[in-house]
Coordinates of C-alpha atoms and ligand atoms in Angstrom, one line a residue:
M69 CA -53.9 39.4 -11.0
T70 CA -55.2 40.5 -14.4
M71 CA -52.5 41.3 -16.9
V72 CA -53.1 44.0 -19.5
T73 CA -50.7 43.8 -22.5
I74 CA -49.9 46.9 -24.5
L75 CA -48.1 46.2 -27.8
V76 CA -46.0 49.1 -29.3
A77 CA -45.0 48.8 -32.9
G78 CA -41.7 50.7 -33.3
G79 CA -39.1 51.3 -30.6
G80 CA -38.1 54.8 -31.8
I81 CA -38.4 58.0 -29.7
G82 CA -42.2 58.0 -29.5
G83 CA -42.6 54.2 -28.8
L84 CA -40.0 54.2 -26.0
A85 CA -41.2 57.4 -24.4
F86 CA -44.7 55.9 -24.3
A87 CA -43.5 52.8 -22.6
C88 CA -41.5 54.8 -20.0
T89 CA -44.5 57.1 -19.2
L90 CA -47.1 54.3 -18.9
L91 CA -44.9 52.0 -16.8
E92 CA -43.8 54.9 -14.6
E93 CA -47.4 55.9 -14.1
K94 CA -48.5 52.3 -13.4
S95 CA -45.7 51.7 -10.9
T96 CA -46.8 54.8 -8.9
Q97 CA -50.4 53.7 -9.0
N98 CA -49.5 50.2 -7.8
T99 CA -48.1 51.5 -4.6
H100 CA -51.5 52.9 -3.8
Q101 CA -53.9 50.4 -5.5
E102 CA -54.5 46.8 -5.5
A103 CA -51.8 45.1 -7.5
H104 CA -52.5 44.5 -11.2
G105 CA -50.1 44.1 -14.1
T106 CA -49.4 46.2 -17.1
R107 CA -47.1 44.6 -19.6
V108 CA -45.6 46.8 -22.3
V109 CA -44.0 44.9 -25.3
V110 CA -42.0 47.2 -27.7
L111 CA -41.4 45.6 -31.1
E112 CA -38.5 47.2 -32.9
R113 CA -37.5 46.3 -36.5
A114 CA -33.8 47.1 -36.1
S115 CA -31.7 44.1 -35.2
S116 CA -30.0 45.6 -32.1
A117 CA -29.4 48.7 -30.1
E118 CA -26.1 49.0 -32.0
A119 CA -27.9 48.9 -35.3
M120 CA -30.0 51.9 -34.2
K121 CA -26.8 54.0 -33.9
T122 CA -26.4 54.3 -37.7
Q123 CA -30.1 55.0 -38.1
L124 CA -30.0 57.8 -35.4
S125 CA -26.6 59.4 -36.1
H126 CA -27.4 63.1 -36.2
S127 CA -28.8 65.6 -33.7
L128 CA -32.3 67.1 -33.2
S129 CA -33.8 69.9 -31.2
L130 CA -36.0 69.4 -28.2
R131 CA -38.0 72.6 -27.9
A132 CA -39.9 74.3 -25.2
D133 CA -42.5 75.8 -27.5
V134 CA -43.6 72.5 -29.1
G135 CA -43.7 70.7 -25.7
G136 CA -40.6 68.4 -26.1
I137 CA -38.9 69.9 -23.0
R138 CA -42.0 69.5 -20.8
A139 CA -42.3 65.9 -22.1
V140 CA -38.7 65.0 -21.1
A141 CA -39.1 66.7 -17.8
R142 CA -42.2 64.6 -17.2
L143 CA -40.0 61.5 -18.0
G144 CA -37.6 62.7 -15.3
Q145 CA -34.8 63.0 -17.9
E146 CA -34.4 66.7 -18.6
E147 CA -31.3 67.1 -16.5
E148 CA -29.6 64.0 -17.9
L149 CA -30.3 65.1 -21.4
R150 CA -29.2 68.7 -20.8
A151 CA -25.9 67.3 -19.6
S152 CA -25.5 65.4 -22.9
A153 CA -26.4 68.3 -25.2
T154 CA -24.2 69.0 -28.2
G155 CA -23.4 72.5 -27.0
S156 CA -25.3 74.4 -29.7
Q157 CA -26.2 77.9 -28.4
G158 CA -29.4 78.0 -30.4
F159 CA -30.7 78.1 -34.0
I160 CA -29.8 80.5 -36.6
V161 CA -31.3 81.7 -39.9
A162 CA -28.7 82.9 -42.4
E163 CA -28.7 83.7 -46.1
V164 CA -26.0 83.6 -48.7
V165 CA -25.3 86.8 -50.6
D166 CA -22.6 87.0 -53.2
R167 CA -21.3 83.6 -52.0
Q168 CA -20.9 85.0 -48.4
V169 CA -22.9 83.7 -45.4
R170 CA -24.8 86.5 -43.7
K171 CA -26.6 86.1 -40.4
V172 CA -30.3 87.0 -40.5
L173 CA -31.2 86.2 -36.9
A174 CA -30.0 83.9 -34.1
S175 CA -32.6 82.6 -31.7
D176 CA -30.9 83.7 -28.5
E177 CA -30.7 87.3 -29.8
V178 CA -34.4 87.3 -30.6
F179 CA -36.4 85.1 -28.2
S180 CA -36.0 85.5 -24.5
N181 CA -36.8 81.7 -24.0
A182 CA -34.3 80.4 -26.5
G183 CA -32.2 78.9 -23.7
G184 CA -35.0 76.5 -23.1
G185 CA -34.2 74.1 -25.9
I186 CA -31.8 71.2 -26.0
R187 CA -29.9 70.2 -29.1
I188 CA -29.0 66.5 -28.7
N189 CA -27.7 63.6 -30.6
R190 CA -30.6 61.3 -31.5
F191 CA -28.9 58.2 -30.4
V192 CA -28.1 59.7 -27.0
L193 CA -31.7 60.6 -26.5
W194 CA -32.9 57.2 -27.7
Q195 CA -30.4 55.3 -25.5
A196 CA -31.6 57.3 -22.5
L197 CA -35.2 56.3 -23.2
L198 CA -34.3 52.7 -23.8
K199 CA -32.4 52.5 -20.5
R200 CA -35.3 54.0 -18.6
A201 CA -37.9 51.8 -20.4
Q202 CA -36.0 48.6 -19.6
A203 CA -35.4 49.7 -16.0
L204 CA -39.2 50.1 -15.6
G205 CA -39.8 46.6 -17.0
A206 CA -40.6 47.2 -20.6
D207 CA -40.0 44.2 -22.8
V208 CA -38.1 45.7 -25.7
R209 CA -37.5 43.2 -28.6
F210 CA -35.1 43.9 -31.4
G211 CA -35.4 42.2 -34.8
A212 CA -39.2 42.3 -34.3
E213 CA -40.6 43.6 -37.5
V214 CA -44.4 44.0 -37.5
T215 CA -45.8 42.7 -40.9
G216 CA -49.4 42.0 -40.1
L217 CA -52.2 42.5 -37.6
Q218 CA -55.9 41.9 -37.0
Q219 CA -58.4 42.9 -34.4
I220 CA -60.3 40.0 -32.9
D221 CA -63.0 39.2 -30.3
L222 CA -62.4 36.4 -27.9
K223 CA -65.3 34.8 -26.1
D224 CA -64.9 33.8 -22.5
H225 CA -66.9 30.7 -21.8
R226 CA -67.8 30.4 -18.1
G227 CA -69.9 28.1 -16.0
E228 CA -70.8 24.5 -16.4
S229 CA -73.4 25.3 -19.1
G230 CA -70.6 26.9 -21.2
V231 CA -72.6 30.1 -21.7
T232 CA -70.7 33.0 -23.2
S233 CA -70.4 35.7 -20.5
T234 CA -67.7 38.1 -21.7
T235 CA -66.1 39.2 -24.9
Q236 CA -62.5 40.4 -24.9
H237 CA -61.4 42.5 -27.8
C238 CA -57.8 42.3 -28.7
V239 CA -55.2 42.9 -31.3
E240 CA -53.0 40.2 -32.9
V241 CA -49.7 41.2 -34.4
T242 CA -47.7 39.1 -36.8
L243 CA -43.9 39.5 -36.9
A244 CA -41.7 39.0 -40.0
D245 CA -40.1 35.8 -38.6
G246 CA -43.5 34.2 -37.8
P247 CA -44.6 34.6 -34.2
I248 CA -48.0 36.1 -33.4
L249 CA -48.4 38.3 -30.3
R250 CA -51.7 39.2 -28.7
G251 CA -52.3 42.5 -26.8
D252 CA -55.2 44.6 -25.5
V253 CA -54.1 47.7 -27.3
L254 CA -51.6 48.4 -30.2
V255 CA -49.8 51.7 -30.2
A256 CA -48.5 52.3 -33.7
A257 CA -45.2 54.3 -33.3
D258 CA -43.5 52.9 -36.4
G259 CA -42.6 56.1 -38.1
V260 CA -43.4 57.8 -41.4
G261 CA -43.5 54.6 -43.4
S262 CA -45.8 52.9 -40.8
V263 CA -46.8 49.4 -41.7
V264 CA -49.7 49.4 -39.2
R265 CA -51.1 52.5 -41.0
R266 CA -50.6 50.9 -44.4
I267 CA -52.6 47.8 -43.2
L268 CA -55.4 49.6 -41.5
V269 CA -55.7 52.8 -43.6
P270 CA -54.3 51.8 -47.0
T271 CA -55.9 54.9 -48.7
W272 CA -53.8 57.3 -46.5
T273 CA -50.5 58.3 -48.1
P274 CA -48.1 60.9 -46.9
N275 CA -47.9 64.1 -48.9
F276 CA -44.6 64.5 -50.8
L277 CA -43.3 68.0 -50.3
D278 CA -41.3 68.2 -53.6
T279 CA -38.1 68.4 -51.6
I280 CA -35.3 66.0 -50.7
I281 CA -32.4 66.5 -48.2
V282 CA -29.0 65.1 -49.1
G283 CA -26.0 65.1 -46.8
A284 CA -24.3 63.4 -43.9
T285 CA -22.6 64.1 -40.6
V286 CA -18.9 64.6 -41.3
D287 CA -15.7 64.9 -39.2
V288 CA -13.6 68.1 -39.6
D289 CA -10.2 68.9 -38.3
D290 CA -11.4 72.1 -36.6
T291 CA -15.0 73.2 -36.5
D292 CA -14.0 76.9 -36.1
A293 CA -12.1 76.7 -39.4
A294 CA -14.7 74.7 -41.2
L295 CA -17.7 76.9 -40.4
P296 CA -18.4 80.6 -41.0
S297 CA -18.4 82.4 -37.7
A298 CA -22.2 82.9 -37.7
L299 CA -22.7 79.1 -37.6
R300 CA -20.1 78.1 -35.0
R301 CA -21.7 76.3 -32.0
R302 CA -25.1 76.7 -33.6
H303 CA -27.6 74.9 -35.8
G304 CA -29.8 76.3 -38.5
S305 CA -30.6 77.0 -42.1
V306 CA -28.7 79.1 -44.7
C307 CA -31.0 80.1 -47.6
G308 CA -29.7 80.2 -51.1
R309 CA -31.1 82.2 -54.0
R310 CA -31.4 79.4 -56.5
G311 CA -34.2 77.4 -54.8
T312 CA -32.0 75.5 -52.3
S313 CA -31.0 75.8 -48.6
V314 CA -28.5 74.1 -46.4
F315 CA -29.0 73.0 -42.8
I316 CA -25.8 73.0 -40.7
A317 CA -25.5 71.8 -37.1
D318 CA -22.3 72.0 -35.1
E319 CA -22.5 68.6 -33.3
G320 CA -19.5 69.2 -31.0
N321 CA -16.3 67.1 -31.0
N322 CA -15.4 68.5 -34.5
R323 CA -18.4 66.9 -36.2
V324 CA -20.8 68.8 -38.4
L325 CA -24.2 67.8 -39.7
V326 CA -24.8 69.0 -43.3
G327 CA -28.1 68.7 -45.1
L328 CA -28.6 70.3 -48.5
A329 CA -32.3 70.7 -49.4
L330 CA -33.0 70.4 -53.1
P331 CA -36.4 71.0 -54.6
T332 CA -37.4 68.0 -56.8
S333 CA -40.4 67.0 -58.8
H334 CA -39.7 63.2 -58.4
T335 CA -42.8 61.7 -57.2
T336 CA -41.3 58.3 -56.8
R337 CA -39.6 57.5 -53.5
C338 CA -35.9 58.4 -53.5
R339 CA -33.7 55.6 -52.0
R340 CA -31.7 56.6 -48.9
D341 CA -28.5 55.5 -50.7
A342 CA -29.3 57.3 -54.0
L343 CA -26.3 59.6 -53.8
Q344 CA -24.0 56.5 -54.2
H345 CA -25.8 55.3 -57.4
D346 CA -27.5 58.3 -59.0
K347 CA -24.7 60.3 -60.7
A348 CA -27.0 62.9 -62.0
L349 CA -28.4 63.6 -58.5
L350 CA -24.9 63.9 -57.1
A351 CA -23.8 66.2 -59.9
R352 CA -26.9 68.4 -59.3
A353 CA -26.2 68.6 -55.6
L354 CA -22.5 69.4 -56.1
D355 CA -23.5 72.1 -58.5
A356 CA -26.1 73.6 -56.1
A357 CA -23.3 73.7 -53.4
T358 CA -21.2 76.1 -55.5
E359 CA -23.7 78.9 -54.6
Y360 CA -22.6 78.7 -50.9
G361 CA -19.1 80.1 -51.7
D362 CA -15.7 79.2 -50.2
E363 CA -17.1 79.3 -46.7
L364 CA -19.5 76.4 -47.1
Q365 CA -19.0 74.7 -50.4
P366 CA -16.1 72.4 -49.4
L367 CA -18.0 71.2 -46.3
I368 CA -21.2 70.5 -48.3
A369 CA -19.2 68.7 -51.0
K370 CA -17.4 66.6 -48.3
A371 CA -20.8 65.6 -46.9
L372 CA -22.3 64.8 -50.3
L373 CA -19.3 62.5 -51.2
A374 CA -19.1 60.8 -47.8
P375 CA -19.8 57.1 -47.8
S376 CA -22.6 57.6 -45.3
A377 CA -24.3 60.3 -47.4
S378 CA -28.0 59.7 -47.5
V379 CA -31.2 61.1 -49.0
I380 CA -34.3 62.0 -47.0
T381 CA -37.6 62.5 -48.8
C382 CA -39.6 65.3 -47.1
R383 CA -43.2 64.2 -46.5
D384 CA -46.0 65.2 -44.2
G385 CA -49.6 64.3 -43.5
M386 CA -52.6 65.1 -41.2
C387 CA -53.3 63.0 -38.1
I388 CA -54.8 59.6 -38.4
P389 CA -57.7 58.6 -36.2
P390 CA -57.5 55.4 -34.1
Q391 CA -58.9 52.3 -35.6
G392 CA -60.6 50.2 -32.9
R393 CA -57.9 49.3 -30.4
V394 CA -55.0 50.6 -32.5
V395 CA -53.8 54.2 -32.0
F396 CA -51.2 56.1 -33.9
I397 CA -48.5 58.4 -32.4
G398 CA -45.6 60.5 -33.7
D399 CA -44.6 60.2 -37.4
A400 CA -46.9 57.2 -37.9
S401 CA -49.8 59.5 -37.3
H402 CA -48.6 63.0 -38.5
P403 CA -45.3 63.1 -40.3
V404 CA -44.2 66.7 -40.5
S405 CA -41.7 68.5 -42.7
P406 CA -38.1 68.1 -41.2
F407 CA -37.9 71.9 -41.7
A408 CA -40.3 72.2 -38.7
G409 CA -37.7 70.7 -36.3
A410 CA -40.7 69.5 -34.4
G411 CA -41.5 65.9 -35.3
A412 CA -39.6 64.3 -32.4
N413 CA -41.1 66.8 -30.0
M414 CA -44.6 66.0 -31.3
A415 CA -43.9 62.2 -30.8
L416 CA -42.8 62.8 -27.2
V417 CA -45.8 64.9 -26.4
D418 CA -48.1 62.2 -28.0
A419 CA -46.4 59.5 -26.0
V420 CA -46.8 61.2 -22.7
Q421 CA -50.4 62.3 -23.3
L422 CA -51.5 58.9 -24.5
A423 CA -49.8 57.1 -21.7
D424 CA -51.5 59.4 -19.1
M425 CA -54.9 58.9 -20.7
L426 CA -54.5 55.1 -21.0
S427 CA -53.1 54.7 -17.6
D428 CA -56.4 55.6 -15.9
A429 CA -58.5 53.7 -18.5
L430 CA -56.5 50.5 -18.4
T431 CA -57.2 49.6 -14.8
P432 CA -58.6 46.1 -15.3
H433 CA -62.2 45.2 -14.5
E434 CA -62.7 42.5 -12.0
G435 CA -62.1 39.2 -13.8
F436 CA -61.7 39.1 -17.5
G437 CA -60.1 41.7 -19.7
V438 CA -59.9 45.5 -19.8
P439 CA -62.6 48.1 -20.1
H440 CA -64.6 48.1 -23.3
D441 CA -64.4 51.8 -23.7
I442 CA -60.8 51.8 -24.6
P443 CA -61.6 52.9 -28.2
C444 CA -63.4 55.9 -26.8
V445 CA -60.2 56.9 -24.8
L446 CA -58.1 56.5 -28.0
L447 CA -60.6 58.7 -29.8
Q448 CA -60.5 61.3 -27.1
F449 CA -56.7 61.3 -27.4
F450 CA -57.0 61.9 -31.1
E451 CA -59.5 64.7 -30.6
Q452 CA -57.3 66.5 -28.1
T453 CA -54.1 66.3 -30.2
A454 CA -55.1 66.3 -33.9
P455 CA -56.2 70.0 -34.2
K456 CA -52.9 71.4 -32.9
W457 CA -50.7 69.0 -34.8
N458 CA -52.6 69.5 -38.1
K459 CA -52.0 73.2 -37.7
V460 CA -48.2 72.6 -37.2
V461 CA -48.1 70.4 -40.2
Q462 CA -49.9 72.9 -42.4
R463 CA -47.9 75.9 -41.2
Q464 CA -44.6 74.2 -41.9
R465 CA -45.5 73.6 -45.6
S466 CA -45.0 77.3 -46.2
T467 CA -41.5 77.3 -44.5
I468 CA -40.2 75.3 -47.4
Q469 CA -41.7 77.7 -49.9
V470 CA -40.2 80.7 -48.2
L471 CA -36.7 79.0 -47.9
H472 CA -36.7 77.9 -51.5
T473 CA -38.4 80.7 -53.3
T474 CA -36.9 81.7 -56.7
S475 CA -39.5 84.1 -58.0
K476 CA -38.7 87.8 -58.0
T477 CA -41.7 88.6 -55.8
G478 CA -40.9 85.8 -53.4
L479 CA -37.2 86.9 -53.1
F480 CA -38.3 90.5 -52.6
L481 CA -40.6 89.6 -49.8
R482 CA -38.1 87.3 -48.2
D483 CA -35.3 89.9 -48.5
T484 CA -37.6 92.5 -46.9
T485 CA -38.5 90.1 -44.1
F486 CA -34.9 89.3 -43.4
A487 CA -34.0 93.0 -43.5
V488 CA -36.7 93.7 -40.9
F489 CA -35.3 90.8 -38.7
R490 CA -31.7 92.1 -39.0
F491 CA -32.8 95.6 -38.1
A492 CA -34.8 94.3 -35.1
V493 CA -31.7 92.3 -33.9
V494 CA -29.3 95.3 -34.3
H495 CA -31.9 97.6 -32.6
P496 CA -33.3 95.4 -29.8
R497 CA -35.5 98.2 -28.6
V498 CA -37.6 97.8 -31.8
S499 CA -40.3 95.5 -30.5
A500 CA -41.7 92.6 -32.4
V501 CA -44.9 94.6 -32.9
T502 CA -43.0 97.4 -34.7
A503 CA -41.2 94.8 -36.9
T504 CA -44.4 93.0 -37.7
T505 CA -46.3 96.2 -38.4
T506 CA -43.5 97.4 -40.8
L507 CA -43.6 94.0 -42.5
A508 CA -47.4 94.1 -42.8
A509 CA -47.2 97.6 -44.2
L510 CA -44.7 96.5 -46.8
V511 CA -46.7 93.4 -47.8
A512 CA -49.9 95.6 -48.0
G513 CA -48.0 98.1 -50.1
V514 CA -46.8 95.5 -52.6
A515 CA -50.3 93.9 -52.8
C516 CA -51.8 97.4 -53.4
G517 CA -49.3 98.1 -56.1
V518 CA -50.0 94.8 -57.8
W519 CA -53.8 95.4 -57.6
R520 CA -53.5 98.9 -59.2
L521 CA -51.3 97.5 -61.9
V522 CA -53.8 94.7 -62.6
R523 CA -56.7 97.3 -62.8
A524 CA -54.6 99.6 -65.0
L525 CA -54.0 96.7 -67.4
A526 CA -57.6 95.5 -67.4
Ligands
FAD899 C1 -33.3 65.6 -41.3 C2 -34.3 65.5 -40.2 C3 -34.1 66.4 -39.1 C4 -35.0 66.4 -38.1 N1 -34.9 67.3 -37.1 C5 -35.7 67.3 -36.0 C6 -35.6 68.3 -34.9 O1 -34.6 69.0 -34.9 N2 -36.5 68.2 -34.0 C7 -37.6 67.4 -34.0 O2 -38.4 67.4 -33.1 N3 -37.7 66.5 -35.0 C8 -36.9 66.5 -36.0 N4 -37.0 65.6 -37.0 C9 -38.2 64.7 -37.0 C10 -38.0 63.5 -36.1 O3 -36.8 62.8 -36.4 C11 -39.2 62.5 -36.2 O4 -40.4 63.2 -36.3 C12 -39.2 61.6 -35.0 O5 -38.1 60.7 -35.1 C13 -40.5 60.8 -35.0 O6 -40.4 59.8 -34.0 P1 -41.3 58.5 -34.0 O7 -41.0 57.7 -32.8 O8 -42.7 58.8 -34.3 O9 -40.7 57.7 -35.3 P2 -39.3 57.2 -35.6 O10 -38.3 57.9 -34.9 O11 -39.2 57.1 -37.1 O12 -39.3 55.7 -35.0 C14 -40.0 54.7 -35.6 C15 -39.3 53.3 -35.2 O13 -40.2 52.3 -35.7 C16 -39.3 51.3 -36.2 N5 -40.1 50.6 -37.2 C17 -40.5 51.0 -38.5 N6 -41.3 50.0 -39.0 C18 -41.4 49.0 -38.2 C19 -42.1 47.8 -38.2 N7 -42.8 47.4 -39.3 N8 -42.0 46.9 -37.1 C20 -41.3 47.3 -36.0 N9 -40.6 48.5 -36.0 C21 -40.7 49.3 -37.0 C22 -38.1 52.0 -36.8 O14 -37.0 51.2 -37.0 C23 -38.0 53.1 -35.8 O15 -37.1 52.8 -34.8 C24 -36.1 65.6 -38.1 C25 -36.3 64.6 -39.1 C26 -35.4 64.6 -40.2 C27 -35.6 63.7 -41.3

C-alpha cells in the first residue's frame, strides 16, 4: 500500500476542517477502491487543546452567504453546531446619537435568510472539528511549531544497475524543537502571521488597515441590565461619531464580548497585551468609550480594564498563489478585516474545496509516490477561489471607512443611509429597490451639488 502524507501547518479552524474533509472523503473512497493510505498530520503551535481555549475565547458568525453554513453541513456538523450556538438572534447595526444607542437595522428584520447563520463560540467550533478530525484518524500534534521548510526531489533508484527511474517531489518541514517531517503536500493554514508564507513569499506583507480593536469577553450579573435593549441576544456594531465603533456580542450565560475599534496610525505591530502596558492607549480607549453614554460606557470600560483585555491589529491581503507543493488556505492566504465577519467562513470554504480537489488527485500511482501534477491541482484551487476572496477583502476595506467616518460629508452620507435603512425597516413594504433608488438619488444629488459648486468657484 502506498502512503500519501499531507502535512498541515496550523490546527486552527481551516487546518482541522481540511483534515476532516480529506479523511472523510478518503474513507468513503476506500470502501469502493483498492485500499491506499492517506495520512494527515496537523502541526499546531499551541501546547495543548486547553491552551487553545484562551486563544479562541470569543464567538464568531458562521454565515450562509459566505459559505460557512454549507461547509459545516458538508462536514456533517451543522446540527451539532446549531445546538451549541450562543443564542444570538442575528446581527445588528446601531448608532449612538446624543449618548443613546439607536437601532439602525437588525438582520432578521431585513433579510429573509437571516435565520441561516450560526453565532458560536470559537472554542466550541474548534473542539467539534478536533474531535471529528481525530475520530477520522488525523494525527494532530500540539506543541509542533513550524519554523522552516524546503521542497526537495527524491530519486528512486531501482534495478540492479541502480538507474534512476522516478523522482518524488516532497516537502520537508522543520519544527521548533528539532524534528523534521516529510510530506507530499504542505497545506499552510497557520493564520494571518503565517510562517510558511514568510519563508516562501517574504515580499508579501499584510496590509495594515489603520485600525486596532481593543476589548475582552466579560462576565456581567445580568445581560439584560448590562445591554441596551437593541443589543440583547444579538451581536453587531454600534457606530460612534468620533471615528470609533464598538462591537458587542451577547455570548449567552451572562457573558458579553466587547471590542472597541480605534483608528490608529501606528504602523508598527501592536502587542496583544498592549492595554496592560501602554497607559496612553488605555487612556485613549477609555476616553473614546465616553461617547457611548451610560448605556454602554461602563461595559466598555470593564472590558478595557479586564486582565484578559487584548489588542487585535486589523490587517488584510490578497490571496497568495501556491508555491510548488505548498498551498495556502484561510488567513494564511487572504487575511480579511475582522469587520467582514467572514474570515472563518472563508477558511472553512477553502478547506472543504481544497480537500475535495486534492482527494481525487492524490490517488497514488502504482509504485512510487503521488501524481506529479499536484502543483497544477493546487493552482486550479487558487484560480477558483482567489477572484471571489479578493473581492470580499477589497469590499470590506470600505466598511471600516463607513463605520469610522468623521468628515461632515461622510457623516451626512452615513446618516442618510441609516435613515433609509430605518425607514425601510419600519415600512417593510418599501422594497430594497426603492430604498436603494432613494439612496442613489441622494448620492447623485450631493455629487451634482458638489460639481456645480466646484464649477462656480472655478
Ligand atoms: C475580532 C475578530 C472577530 C472575528 N469575527 C469573525 C466572524 O464573526 N466570522 C468569521 O467568519 N470570521 C471572523 N473572524 C476571522 C476569523 O477568526 C479568522 O479569519 C479565522 O480564524 C481564520 O482561520 P484560519 O484557520 O485560517 O487561521 P487561525 O484560526 O488563525 O488558525 C491558525 C492556527 O495556526 C497556528 N499556528 C500559527 N503559526 C504556526 C506555526 N508556525 N506552526 C504551527 N502552528 C501555527 C495557530 O496557533 C492557530 O491555531 C474574526 C477575527 C477577529 C480578529
